PDB file of C-alpha atoms in Angstrom:
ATOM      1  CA  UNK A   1      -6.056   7.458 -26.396  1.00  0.00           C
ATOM      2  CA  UNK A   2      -6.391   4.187 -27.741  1.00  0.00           C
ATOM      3  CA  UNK A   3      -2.923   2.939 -26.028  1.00  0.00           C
ATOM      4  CA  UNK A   4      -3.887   4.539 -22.787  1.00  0.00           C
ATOM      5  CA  UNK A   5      -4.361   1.931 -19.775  1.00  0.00           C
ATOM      6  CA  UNK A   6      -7.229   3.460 -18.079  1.00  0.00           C
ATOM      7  CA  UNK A   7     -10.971   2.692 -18.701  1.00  0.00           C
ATOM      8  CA  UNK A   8     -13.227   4.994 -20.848  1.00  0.00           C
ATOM      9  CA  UNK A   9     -14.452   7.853 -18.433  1.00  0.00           C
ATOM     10  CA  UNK A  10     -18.296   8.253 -18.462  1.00  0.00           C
ATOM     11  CA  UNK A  11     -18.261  11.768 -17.987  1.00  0.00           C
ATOM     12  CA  UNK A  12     -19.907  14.669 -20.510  1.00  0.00           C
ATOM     13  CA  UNK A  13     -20.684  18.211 -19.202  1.00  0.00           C
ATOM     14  CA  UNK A  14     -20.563  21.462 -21.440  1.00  0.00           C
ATOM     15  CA  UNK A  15     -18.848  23.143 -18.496  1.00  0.00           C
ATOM     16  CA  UNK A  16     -17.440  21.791 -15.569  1.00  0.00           C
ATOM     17  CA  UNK A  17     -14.606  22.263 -12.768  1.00  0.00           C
ATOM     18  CA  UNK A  18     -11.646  20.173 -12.283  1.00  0.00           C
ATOM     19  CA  UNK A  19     -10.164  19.653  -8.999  1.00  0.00           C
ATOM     20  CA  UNK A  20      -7.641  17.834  -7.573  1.00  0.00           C
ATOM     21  CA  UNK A  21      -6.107  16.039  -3.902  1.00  0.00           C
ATOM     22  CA  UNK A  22      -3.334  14.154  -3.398  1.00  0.00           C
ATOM     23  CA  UNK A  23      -2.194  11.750  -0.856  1.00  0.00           C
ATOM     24  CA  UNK A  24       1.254   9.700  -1.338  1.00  0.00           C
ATOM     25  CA  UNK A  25       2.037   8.664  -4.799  1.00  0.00           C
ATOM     26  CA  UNK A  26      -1.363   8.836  -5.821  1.00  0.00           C
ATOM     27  CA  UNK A  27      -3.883  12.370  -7.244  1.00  0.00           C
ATOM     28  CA  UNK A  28      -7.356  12.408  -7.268  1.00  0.00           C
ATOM     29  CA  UNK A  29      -9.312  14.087  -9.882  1.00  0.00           C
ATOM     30  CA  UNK A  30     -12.969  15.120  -9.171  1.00  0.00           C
ATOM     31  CA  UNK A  31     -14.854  16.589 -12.030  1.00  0.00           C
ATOM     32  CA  UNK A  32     -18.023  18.710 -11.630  1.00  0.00           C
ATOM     33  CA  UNK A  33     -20.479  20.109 -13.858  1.00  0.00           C
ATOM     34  CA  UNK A  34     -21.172  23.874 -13.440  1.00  0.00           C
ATOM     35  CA  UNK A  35     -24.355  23.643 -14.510  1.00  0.00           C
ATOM     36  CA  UNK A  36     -26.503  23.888 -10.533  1.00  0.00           C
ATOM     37  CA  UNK A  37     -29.739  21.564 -12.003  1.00  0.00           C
ATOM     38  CA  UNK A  38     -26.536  18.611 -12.396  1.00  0.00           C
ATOM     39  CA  UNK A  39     -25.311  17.162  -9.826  1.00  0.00           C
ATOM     40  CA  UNK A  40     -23.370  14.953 -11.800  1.00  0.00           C
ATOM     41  CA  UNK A  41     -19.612  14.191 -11.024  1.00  0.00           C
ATOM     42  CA  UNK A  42     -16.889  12.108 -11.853  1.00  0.00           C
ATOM     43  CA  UNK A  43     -13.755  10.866  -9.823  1.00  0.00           C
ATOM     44  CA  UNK A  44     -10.776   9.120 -11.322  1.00  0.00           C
ATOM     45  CA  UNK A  45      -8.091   8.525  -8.988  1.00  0.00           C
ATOM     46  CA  UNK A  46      -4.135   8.661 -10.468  1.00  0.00           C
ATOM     47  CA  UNK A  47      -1.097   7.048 -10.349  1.00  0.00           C
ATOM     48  CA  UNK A  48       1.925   8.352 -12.061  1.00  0.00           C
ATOM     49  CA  UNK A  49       4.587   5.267 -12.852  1.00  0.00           C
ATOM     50  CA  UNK A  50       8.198   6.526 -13.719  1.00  0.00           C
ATOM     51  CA  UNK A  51       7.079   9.129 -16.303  1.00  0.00           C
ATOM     52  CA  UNK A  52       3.736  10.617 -15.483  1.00  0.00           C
ATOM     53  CA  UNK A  53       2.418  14.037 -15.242  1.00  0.00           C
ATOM     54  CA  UNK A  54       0.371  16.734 -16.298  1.00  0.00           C
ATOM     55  CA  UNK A  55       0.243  19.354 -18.764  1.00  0.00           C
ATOM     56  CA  UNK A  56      -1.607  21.930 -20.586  1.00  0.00           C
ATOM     57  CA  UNK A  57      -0.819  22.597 -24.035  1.00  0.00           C
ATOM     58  CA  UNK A  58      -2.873  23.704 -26.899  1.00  0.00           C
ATOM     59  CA  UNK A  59      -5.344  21.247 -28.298  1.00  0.00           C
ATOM     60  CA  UNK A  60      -3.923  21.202 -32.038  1.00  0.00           C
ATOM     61  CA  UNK A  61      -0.496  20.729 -30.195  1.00  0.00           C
ATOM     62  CA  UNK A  62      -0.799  17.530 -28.011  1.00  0.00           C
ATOM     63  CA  UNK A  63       2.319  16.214 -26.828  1.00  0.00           C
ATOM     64  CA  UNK A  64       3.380  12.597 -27.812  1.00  0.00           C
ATOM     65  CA  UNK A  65       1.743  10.192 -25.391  1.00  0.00           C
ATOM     66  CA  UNK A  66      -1.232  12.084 -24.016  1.00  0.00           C
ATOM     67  CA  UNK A  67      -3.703   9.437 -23.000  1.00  0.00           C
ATOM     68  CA  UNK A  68      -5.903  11.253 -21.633  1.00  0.00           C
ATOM     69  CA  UNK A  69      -7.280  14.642 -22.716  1.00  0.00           C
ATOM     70  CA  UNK A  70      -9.339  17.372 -20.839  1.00  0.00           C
ATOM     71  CA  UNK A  71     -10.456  20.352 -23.183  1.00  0.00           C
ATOM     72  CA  UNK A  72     -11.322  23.675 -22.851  1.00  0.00           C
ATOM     73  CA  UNK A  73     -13.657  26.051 -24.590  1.00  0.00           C
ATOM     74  CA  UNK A  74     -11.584  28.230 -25.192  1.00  0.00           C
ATOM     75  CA  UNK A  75     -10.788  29.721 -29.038  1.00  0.00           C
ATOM     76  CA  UNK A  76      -8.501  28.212 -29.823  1.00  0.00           C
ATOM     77  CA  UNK A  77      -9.155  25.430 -27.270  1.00  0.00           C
ATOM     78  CA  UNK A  78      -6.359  23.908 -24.880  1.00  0.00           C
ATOM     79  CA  UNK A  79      -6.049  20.696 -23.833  1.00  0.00           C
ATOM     80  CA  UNK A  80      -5.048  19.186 -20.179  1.00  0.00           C
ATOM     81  CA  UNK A  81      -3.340  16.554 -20.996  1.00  0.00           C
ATOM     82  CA  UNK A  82      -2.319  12.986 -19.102  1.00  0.00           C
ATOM     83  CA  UNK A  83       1.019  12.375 -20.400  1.00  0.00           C
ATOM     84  CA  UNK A  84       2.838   9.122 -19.750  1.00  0.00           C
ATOM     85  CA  UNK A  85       5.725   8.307 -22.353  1.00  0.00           C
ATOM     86  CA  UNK A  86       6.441   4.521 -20.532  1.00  0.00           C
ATOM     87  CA  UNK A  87       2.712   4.037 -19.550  1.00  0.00           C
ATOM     88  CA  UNK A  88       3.367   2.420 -15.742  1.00  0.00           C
ATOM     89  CA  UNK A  89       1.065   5.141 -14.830  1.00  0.00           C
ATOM     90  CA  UNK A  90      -2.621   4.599 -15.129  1.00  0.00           C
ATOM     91  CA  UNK A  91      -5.854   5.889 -13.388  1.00  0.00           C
ATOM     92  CA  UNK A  92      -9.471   4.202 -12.422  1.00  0.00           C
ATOM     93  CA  UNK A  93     -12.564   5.086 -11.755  1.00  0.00           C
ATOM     94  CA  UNK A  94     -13.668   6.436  -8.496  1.00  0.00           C
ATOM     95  CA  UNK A  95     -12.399   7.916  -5.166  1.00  0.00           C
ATOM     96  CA  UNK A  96     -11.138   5.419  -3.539  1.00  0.00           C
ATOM     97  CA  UNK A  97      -7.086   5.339  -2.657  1.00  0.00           C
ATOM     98  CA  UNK A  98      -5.696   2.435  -3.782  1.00  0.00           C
ATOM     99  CA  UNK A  99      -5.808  -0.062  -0.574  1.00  0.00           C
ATOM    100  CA  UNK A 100      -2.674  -0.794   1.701  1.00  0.00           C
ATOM    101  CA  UNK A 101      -1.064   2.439   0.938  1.00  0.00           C
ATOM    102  CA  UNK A 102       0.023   4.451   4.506  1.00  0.00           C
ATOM    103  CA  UNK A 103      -0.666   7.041   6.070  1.00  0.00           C
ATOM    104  CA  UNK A 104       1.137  10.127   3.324  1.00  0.00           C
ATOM    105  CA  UNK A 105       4.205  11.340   4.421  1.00  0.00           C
ATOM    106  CA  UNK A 106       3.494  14.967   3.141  1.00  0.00           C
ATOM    107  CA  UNK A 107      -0.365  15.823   4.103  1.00  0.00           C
ATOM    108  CA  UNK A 108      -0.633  13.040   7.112  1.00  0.00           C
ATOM    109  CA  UNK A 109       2.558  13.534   8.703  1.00  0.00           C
ATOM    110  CA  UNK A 110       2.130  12.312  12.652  1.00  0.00           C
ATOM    111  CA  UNK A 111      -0.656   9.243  11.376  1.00  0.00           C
ATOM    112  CA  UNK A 112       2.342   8.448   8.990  1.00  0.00           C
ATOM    113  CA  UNK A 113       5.236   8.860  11.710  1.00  0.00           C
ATOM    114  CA  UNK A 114       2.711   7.027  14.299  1.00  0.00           C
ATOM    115  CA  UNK A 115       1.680   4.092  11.659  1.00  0.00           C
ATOM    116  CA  UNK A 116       5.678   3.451  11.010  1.00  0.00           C
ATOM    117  CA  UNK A 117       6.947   3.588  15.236  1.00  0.00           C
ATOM    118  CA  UNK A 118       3.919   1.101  16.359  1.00  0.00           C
ATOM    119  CA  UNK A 119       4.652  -1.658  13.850  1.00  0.00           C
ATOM    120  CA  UNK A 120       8.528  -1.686  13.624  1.00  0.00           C
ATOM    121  CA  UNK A 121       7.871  -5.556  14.211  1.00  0.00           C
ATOM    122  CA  UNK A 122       6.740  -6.538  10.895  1.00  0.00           C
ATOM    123  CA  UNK A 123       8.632  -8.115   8.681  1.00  0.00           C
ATOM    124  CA  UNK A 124       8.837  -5.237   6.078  1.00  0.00           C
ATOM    125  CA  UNK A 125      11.586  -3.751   8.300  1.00  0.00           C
ATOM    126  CA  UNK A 126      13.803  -6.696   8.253  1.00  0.00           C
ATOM    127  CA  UNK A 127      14.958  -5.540   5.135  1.00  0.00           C
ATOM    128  CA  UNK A 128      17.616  -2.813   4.943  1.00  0.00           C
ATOM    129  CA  UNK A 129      16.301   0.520   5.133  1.00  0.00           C
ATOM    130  CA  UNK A 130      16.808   1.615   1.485  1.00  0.00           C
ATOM    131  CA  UNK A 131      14.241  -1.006   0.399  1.00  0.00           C
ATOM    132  CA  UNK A 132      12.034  -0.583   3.615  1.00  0.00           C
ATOM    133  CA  UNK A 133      11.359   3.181   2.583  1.00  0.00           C
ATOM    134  CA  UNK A 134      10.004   2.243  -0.698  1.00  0.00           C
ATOM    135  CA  UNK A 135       7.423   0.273   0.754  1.00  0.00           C
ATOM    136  CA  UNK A 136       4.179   2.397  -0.015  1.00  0.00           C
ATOM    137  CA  UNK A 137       2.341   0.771   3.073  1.00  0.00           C
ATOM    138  CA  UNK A 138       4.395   2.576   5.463  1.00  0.00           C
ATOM    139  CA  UNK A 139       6.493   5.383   3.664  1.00  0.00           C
ATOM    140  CA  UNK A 140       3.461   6.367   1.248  1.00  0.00           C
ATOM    141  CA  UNK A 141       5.004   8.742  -1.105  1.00  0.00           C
ATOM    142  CA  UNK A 142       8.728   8.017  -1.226  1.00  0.00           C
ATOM    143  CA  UNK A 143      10.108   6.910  -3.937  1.00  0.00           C
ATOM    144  CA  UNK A 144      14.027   6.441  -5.588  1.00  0.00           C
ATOM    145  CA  UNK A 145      15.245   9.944  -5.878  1.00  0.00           C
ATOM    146  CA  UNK A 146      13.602  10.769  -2.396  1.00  0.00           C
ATOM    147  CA  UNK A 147      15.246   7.875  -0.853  1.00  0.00           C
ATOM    148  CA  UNK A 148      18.724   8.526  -1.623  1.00  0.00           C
ATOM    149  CA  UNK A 149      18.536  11.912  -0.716  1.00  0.00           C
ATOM    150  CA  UNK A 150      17.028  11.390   2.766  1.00  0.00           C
ATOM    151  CA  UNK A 151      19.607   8.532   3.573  1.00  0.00           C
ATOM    152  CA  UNK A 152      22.397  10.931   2.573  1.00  0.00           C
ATOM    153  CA  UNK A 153      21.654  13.973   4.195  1.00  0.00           C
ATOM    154  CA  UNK A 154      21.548  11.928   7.541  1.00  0.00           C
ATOM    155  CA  UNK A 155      24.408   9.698   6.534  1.00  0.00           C
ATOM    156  CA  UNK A 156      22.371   6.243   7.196  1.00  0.00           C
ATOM    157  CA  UNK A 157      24.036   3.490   5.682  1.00  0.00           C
ATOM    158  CA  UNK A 158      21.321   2.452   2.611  1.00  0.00           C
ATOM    159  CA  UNK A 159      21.760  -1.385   3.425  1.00  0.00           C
ATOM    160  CA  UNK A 160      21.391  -0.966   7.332  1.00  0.00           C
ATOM    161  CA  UNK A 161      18.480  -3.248   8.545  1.00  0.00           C
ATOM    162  CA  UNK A 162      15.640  -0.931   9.064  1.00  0.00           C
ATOM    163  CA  UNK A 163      14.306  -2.216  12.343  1.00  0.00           C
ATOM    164  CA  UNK A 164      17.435  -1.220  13.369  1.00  0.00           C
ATOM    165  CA  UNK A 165      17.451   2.451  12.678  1.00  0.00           C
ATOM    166  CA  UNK A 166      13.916   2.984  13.453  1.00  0.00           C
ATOM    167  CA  UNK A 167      14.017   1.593  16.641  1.00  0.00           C
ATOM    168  CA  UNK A 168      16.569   4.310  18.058  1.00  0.00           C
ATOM    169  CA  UNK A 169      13.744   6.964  16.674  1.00  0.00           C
ATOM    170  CA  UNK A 170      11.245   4.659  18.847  1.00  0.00           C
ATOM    171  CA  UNK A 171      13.530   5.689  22.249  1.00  0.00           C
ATOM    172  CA  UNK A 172      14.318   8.848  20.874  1.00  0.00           C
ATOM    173  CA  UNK A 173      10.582   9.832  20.562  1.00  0.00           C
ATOM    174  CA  UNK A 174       9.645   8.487  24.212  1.00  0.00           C
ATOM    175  CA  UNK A 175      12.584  10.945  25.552  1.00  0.00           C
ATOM    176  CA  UNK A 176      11.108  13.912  23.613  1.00  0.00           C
ATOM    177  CA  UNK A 177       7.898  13.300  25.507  1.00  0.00           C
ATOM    178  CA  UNK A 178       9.391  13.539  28.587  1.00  0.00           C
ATOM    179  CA  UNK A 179      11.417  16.242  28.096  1.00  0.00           C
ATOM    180  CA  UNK A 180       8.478  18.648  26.462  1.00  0.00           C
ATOM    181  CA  UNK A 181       5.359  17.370  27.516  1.00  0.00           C
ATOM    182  CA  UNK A 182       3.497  20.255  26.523  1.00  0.00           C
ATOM    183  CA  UNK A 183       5.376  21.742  23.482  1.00  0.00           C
ATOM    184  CA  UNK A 184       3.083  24.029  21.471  1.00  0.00           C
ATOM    185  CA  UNK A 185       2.519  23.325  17.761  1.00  0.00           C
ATOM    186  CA  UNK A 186       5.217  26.107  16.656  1.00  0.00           C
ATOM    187  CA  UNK A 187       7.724  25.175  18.932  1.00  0.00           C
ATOM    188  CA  UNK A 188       7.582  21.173  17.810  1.00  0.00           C
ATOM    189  CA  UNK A 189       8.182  22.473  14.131  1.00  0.00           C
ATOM    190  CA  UNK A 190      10.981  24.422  15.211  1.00  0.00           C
ATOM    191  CA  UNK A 191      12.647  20.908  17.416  1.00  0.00           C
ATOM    192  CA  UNK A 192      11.926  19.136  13.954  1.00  0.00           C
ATOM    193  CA  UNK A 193      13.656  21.521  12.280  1.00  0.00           C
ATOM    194  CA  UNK A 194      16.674  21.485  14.050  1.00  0.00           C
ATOM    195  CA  UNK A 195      16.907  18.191  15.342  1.00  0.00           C
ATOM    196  CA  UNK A 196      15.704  16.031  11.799  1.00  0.00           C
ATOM    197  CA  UNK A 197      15.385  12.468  12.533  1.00  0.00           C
ATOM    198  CA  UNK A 198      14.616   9.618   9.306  1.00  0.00           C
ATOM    199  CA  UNK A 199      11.142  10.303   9.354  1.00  0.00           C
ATOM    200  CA  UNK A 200      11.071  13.945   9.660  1.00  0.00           C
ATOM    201  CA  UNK A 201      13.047  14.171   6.519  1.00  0.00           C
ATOM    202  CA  UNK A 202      10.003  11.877   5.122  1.00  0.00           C
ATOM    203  CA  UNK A 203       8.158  14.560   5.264  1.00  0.00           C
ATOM    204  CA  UNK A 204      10.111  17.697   5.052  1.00  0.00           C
ATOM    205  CA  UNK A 205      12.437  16.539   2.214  1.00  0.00           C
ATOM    206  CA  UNK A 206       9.284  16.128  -0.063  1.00  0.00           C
ATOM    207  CA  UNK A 207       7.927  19.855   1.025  1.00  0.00           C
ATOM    208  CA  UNK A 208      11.211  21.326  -0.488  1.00  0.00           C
ATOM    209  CA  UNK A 209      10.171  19.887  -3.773  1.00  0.00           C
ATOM    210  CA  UNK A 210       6.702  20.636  -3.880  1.00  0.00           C
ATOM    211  CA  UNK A 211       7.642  24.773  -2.912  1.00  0.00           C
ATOM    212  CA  UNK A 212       9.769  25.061  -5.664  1.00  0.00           C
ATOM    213  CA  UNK A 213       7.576  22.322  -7.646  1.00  0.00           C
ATOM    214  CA  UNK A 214       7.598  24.945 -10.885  1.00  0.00           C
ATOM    215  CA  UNK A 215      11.235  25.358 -10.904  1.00  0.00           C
ATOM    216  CA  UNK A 216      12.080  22.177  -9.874  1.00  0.00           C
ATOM    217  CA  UNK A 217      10.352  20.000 -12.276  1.00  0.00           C
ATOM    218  CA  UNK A 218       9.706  22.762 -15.355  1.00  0.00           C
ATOM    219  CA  UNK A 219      11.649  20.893 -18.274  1.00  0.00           C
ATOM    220  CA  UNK A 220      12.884  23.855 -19.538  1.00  0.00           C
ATOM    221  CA  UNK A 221      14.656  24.578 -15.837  1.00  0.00           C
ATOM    222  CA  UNK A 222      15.831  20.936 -15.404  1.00  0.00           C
ATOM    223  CA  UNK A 223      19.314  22.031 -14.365  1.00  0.00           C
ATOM    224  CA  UNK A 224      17.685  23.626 -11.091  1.00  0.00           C
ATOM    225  CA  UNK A 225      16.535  19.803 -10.216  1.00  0.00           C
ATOM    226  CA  UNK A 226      19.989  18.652 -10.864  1.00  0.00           C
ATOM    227  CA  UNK A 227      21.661  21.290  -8.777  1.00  0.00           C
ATOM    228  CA  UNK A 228      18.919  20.640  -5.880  1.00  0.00           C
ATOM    229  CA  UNK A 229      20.027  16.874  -5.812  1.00  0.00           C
ATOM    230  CA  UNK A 230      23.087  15.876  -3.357  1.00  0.00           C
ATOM    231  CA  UNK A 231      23.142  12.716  -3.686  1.00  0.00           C
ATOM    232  CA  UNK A 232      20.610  10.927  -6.686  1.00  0.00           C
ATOM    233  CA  UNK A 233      22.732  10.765 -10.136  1.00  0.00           C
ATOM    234  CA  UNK A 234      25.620  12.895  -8.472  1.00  0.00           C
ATOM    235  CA  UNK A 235      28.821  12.096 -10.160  1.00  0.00           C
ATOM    236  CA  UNK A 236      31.244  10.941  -7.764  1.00  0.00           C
ATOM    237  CA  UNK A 237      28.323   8.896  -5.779  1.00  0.00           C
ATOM    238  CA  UNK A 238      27.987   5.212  -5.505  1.00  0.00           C
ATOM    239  CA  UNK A 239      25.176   3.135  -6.901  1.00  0.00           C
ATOM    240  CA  UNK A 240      24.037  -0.612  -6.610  1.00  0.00           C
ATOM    241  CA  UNK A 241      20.751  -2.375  -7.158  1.00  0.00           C
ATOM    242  CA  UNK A 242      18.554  -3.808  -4.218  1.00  0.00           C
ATOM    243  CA  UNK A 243      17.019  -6.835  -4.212  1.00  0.00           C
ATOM    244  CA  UNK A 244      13.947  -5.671  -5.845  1.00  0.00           C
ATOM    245  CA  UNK A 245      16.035  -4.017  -9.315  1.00  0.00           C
ATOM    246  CA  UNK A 246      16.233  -0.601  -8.341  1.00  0.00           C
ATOM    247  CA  UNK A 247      19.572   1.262  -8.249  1.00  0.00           C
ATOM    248  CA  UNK A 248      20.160   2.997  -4.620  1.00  0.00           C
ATOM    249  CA  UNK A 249      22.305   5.994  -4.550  1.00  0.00           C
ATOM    250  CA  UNK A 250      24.918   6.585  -1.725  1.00  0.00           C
ATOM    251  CA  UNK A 251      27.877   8.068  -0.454  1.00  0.00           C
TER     252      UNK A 251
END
């Protein structure tokens, strides 16, 4: 669309594939031609802002805000549409992750846990934990809602400095060695499971959304998001705004 803030994509195939990968906060697009004399492809890599997100509608039907349009050839055709109502989202050309972005707390779990324990001295975790986990260089893929409701569900105080709460994971995780050196891959799930530390629920949290992604996040099932929520827009929970403007929810 005209309004869209992306670049033009140079991509035109009578029939081609779309497929997609994420990592983090970020969802790469790769599209390739069916046709086996092109070897032509494209790659646009994603990122989402506040309002973001996907959806396939018919093409005489495009939703308000659609600034980017894949269509079928179908009769009547469809069309997959990038819709972003506040346009903070945005994509580029190519498939290269945007640089300084971590390890993803979802699909890179122990490079992501690792990347976070070895450099507890920088300066990002003198800040107090709330703001710490939305920084995308360490806690890639955690954003406000996910925040809240992994500080809740352990009951870490949001404006505790986070040096200081990832440190006790630092000795925690050094003990756990000891104690099961040679732990097979089932059995550490299961100690995750039942002993969740911070940056466990970094990872698991997320995975409860994305398995019940389509009830979750369907508009027309919104309540099921709201009833899956402890702590993010809960009446009765508190709510104050960190130093960078963005309102952290707590009990």
């Amino acid at each position: 669309s005209a309004v869209g803030r992306g670049p033009e994509v140079p991509f035109r195939s009578e029939a081609y594939r779309i497929s997609a990968i994420a990592r983090g906060k970020e969802l790469r697009l790769t599209l390739s031609a069916l046709d086996p004399a092109s070897a032509f492809s494209q790659q646009l890599v994603f990122r989402f802002g506040m309002s973001g997100s996907f959806r396939l509608c018919p093409a005489a039907e495009l939703p308000r805000h659609a600034h980017l349009r894949f269509l079928t050839r179908e009769s009547p055709p469809r069309a997959l549409c990038f819709v972003d109502a506040r346009r903070f989202g945005a994509w580029r050309l190519g498939d290269a992750w945007q640089p300084g972005r971590g390890p993803c707390v979802v699909s890179e779990y122990q490079a992501f846990r690792e990347n976070v324990l070895k450099n507890l001295d920088d300066k990002a975790f003198d800040k107090p934990i709330c703001e710490a986990l939305l920084n995308q260089k360490y806690f890639n893929g955690i954003g406000n809602y996910l925040r809240a409701e992994i500080l809740y569900r352990l009951k870490v105080p949001p404006f505790e400095k986070a040096r200081t709460v990832l440190e006790a994971l630092k000795d925690q995780e050094q003990e756990r060695q000891k104690k099961y050196p040679s732990l097979t891959l089932s059995k550490k799930v299961k100690l995750m499971q039942e002993n969740s530390d911070l940056l466990e629920l970094c990872h698991t949290v997320p995975m409860e959304v994305i398995r019940a992604e389509k009830q979750l996040f369907d508009p027309e099932h919104s309540s099921t998001f709201k009833k899956w929520l402890q702590c993010y827009l809960v009446p009765g929970m508190s709510s104050l705004r960190d130093c960078n403007g963005r309102t952290i929810w707590f009990q």
